[in-house]
Amino acid sequence: MADIRITYDKTADAAYVHLTDPRDDVHSARTYPCDPVDVDGMINLDFDERGRLIGIEVLAARSKLPEHVLKSAERLNPEPPRSG
C-alpha cells in the first residue's frame, strides 16, 4: 500500500492529497476544477505536464473528508502549544 501525504490548513479549511513521491520535484501544469454543483463543494484536480494526476485539493474539507483523515493530516498551520 502506498503512503499518501495529506496536508491540511485549518484556517482555510483546505486539504491537499499529494499523489506523488515527496522526493520528486513535480509541479502542477494544469488544474481541473470539478463542478461545484455536482460535488457540492470545490474540489480541484492537479495534473503534471504529462497529464498524470498528481494531487487533489479539497476546499471546505471539514464537510467533505472524514474526520479521521483530517486528524491524521499534516498540519500546515499547527496550533501553538498551550501554556499552563
Short mmCIF file of C-alpha atoms in Angstrom, two decimals:
data_model
loop_
_atom_site.label_atom_id
_atom_site.label_comp_id
_atom_site.label_asym_id
_atom_site.label_seq_id
_atom_site.Cartn_x
_atom_site.Cartn_y
_atom_site.Cartn_z
CA MET A 1 0.00 0.00 0.00
CA ALA A 2 1.38 3.39 -0.95
CA ASP A 3 1.75 6.10 1.65
CA ILE A 4 -0.24 9.15 0.62
CA ARG A 5 0.63 12.51 2.13
CA ILE A 6 -2.30 14.70 3.12
CA THR A 7 -1.85 18.26 4.29
CA TYR A 8 -4.49 20.37 5.98
CA ASP A 9 -4.76 24.12 6.52
CA LYS A 10 -7.28 24.58 9.32
CA THR A 11 -7.55 28.34 8.82
CA ALA A 12 -8.51 27.94 5.16
CA ASP A 13 -10.29 24.60 5.81
CA ALA A 14 -8.40 23.23 2.80
CA ALA A 15 -6.83 19.81 2.41
CA TYR A 16 -4.45 18.57 -0.25
CA VAL A 17 -3.94 14.92 -1.15
CA HIS A 18 -0.45 14.51 -2.63
CA LEU A 19 -0.29 11.60 -5.07
CA THR A 20 3.42 11.88 -5.90
CA ASP A 21 6.55 10.78 -4.10
CA PRO A 22 7.63 13.69 -1.86
CA ARG A 23 11.19 13.27 -3.17
CA ASP A 24 10.05 14.00 -6.73
CA ASP A 25 10.11 17.59 -7.95
CA VAL A 26 6.66 17.61 -9.56
CA HIS A 27 4.66 20.73 -10.35
CA SER A 28 1.09 21.22 -11.45
CA ALA A 29 0.81 22.13 -15.12
CA ARG A 30 -2.99 22.13 -15.22
CA THR A 31 -5.80 22.29 -12.69
CA TYR A 32 -9.23 20.88 -13.43
CA PRO A 33 -11.95 22.30 -11.16
CA CYS A 34 -14.73 19.79 -10.56
CA ASP A 35 -18.22 21.19 -10.99
CA PRO A 36 -19.08 22.61 -7.54
CA VAL A 37 -22.76 21.76 -8.04
CA ASP A 38 -22.03 18.11 -8.86
CA VAL A 39 -19.69 17.64 -5.88
CA ASP A 40 -21.49 20.06 -3.55
CA GLY A 41 -18.28 21.97 -2.92
CA MET A 42 -14.98 22.82 -4.54
CA ILE A 43 -12.53 20.08 -5.46
CA ASN A 44 -9.62 20.69 -7.83
CA LEU A 45 -7.58 18.03 -9.61
CA ASP A 46 -3.95 18.88 -10.40
CA PHE A 47 -2.15 17.28 -13.34
CA ASP A 48 1.53 17.37 -14.31
CA GLU A 49 2.86 18.19 -17.76
CA ARG A 50 2.43 14.54 -18.84
CA GLY A 51 -1.25 14.51 -17.87
CA ARG A 52 -0.83 12.42 -14.72
CA LEU A 53 -2.97 13.21 -11.67
CA ILE A 54 -0.59 14.49 -9.00
CA GLY A 55 -2.89 15.92 -6.34
CA ILE A 56 -6.38 16.71 -5.17
CA GLU A 57 -7.30 19.96 -3.42
CA VAL A 58 -10.42 19.86 -1.25
CA LEU A 59 -11.90 23.14 -0.07
CA ALA A 60 -14.39 23.14 2.81
CA ALA A 61 -12.54 19.98 3.80
CA ARG A 62 -14.35 19.54 7.13
CA SER A 63 -17.59 18.94 5.23
CA LYS A 64 -16.04 16.73 2.53
CA LEU A 65 -13.48 14.46 4.22
CA PRO A 66 -13.87 12.02 7.08
CA GLU A 67 -12.76 13.39 10.44
CA HIS A 68 -10.06 10.70 10.86
CA VAL A 69 -8.44 11.83 7.59
CA LEU A 70 -8.19 15.43 8.76
CA LYS A 71 -6.94 14.40 12.20
CA SER A 72 -4.12 12.37 10.66
CA ALA A 73 -3.22 15.02 8.05
CA GLU A 74 -0.03 17.05 8.32
CA ARG A 75 -0.98 20.48 9.68
CA LEU A 76 0.20 23.44 7.63
CA ASN A 77 -0.59 25.86 10.46
CA PRO A 78 -0.20 23.90 13.67
CA GLU A 79 -1.84 25.25 16.78
CA PRO A 80 0.61 26.80 19.27
CA PRO A 81 1.30 24.76 22.40
CA ARG A 82 -0.91 25.64 25.34
CA SER A 83 0.84 27.14 28.33
CA GLY A 84 -0.02 26.13 31.60
#
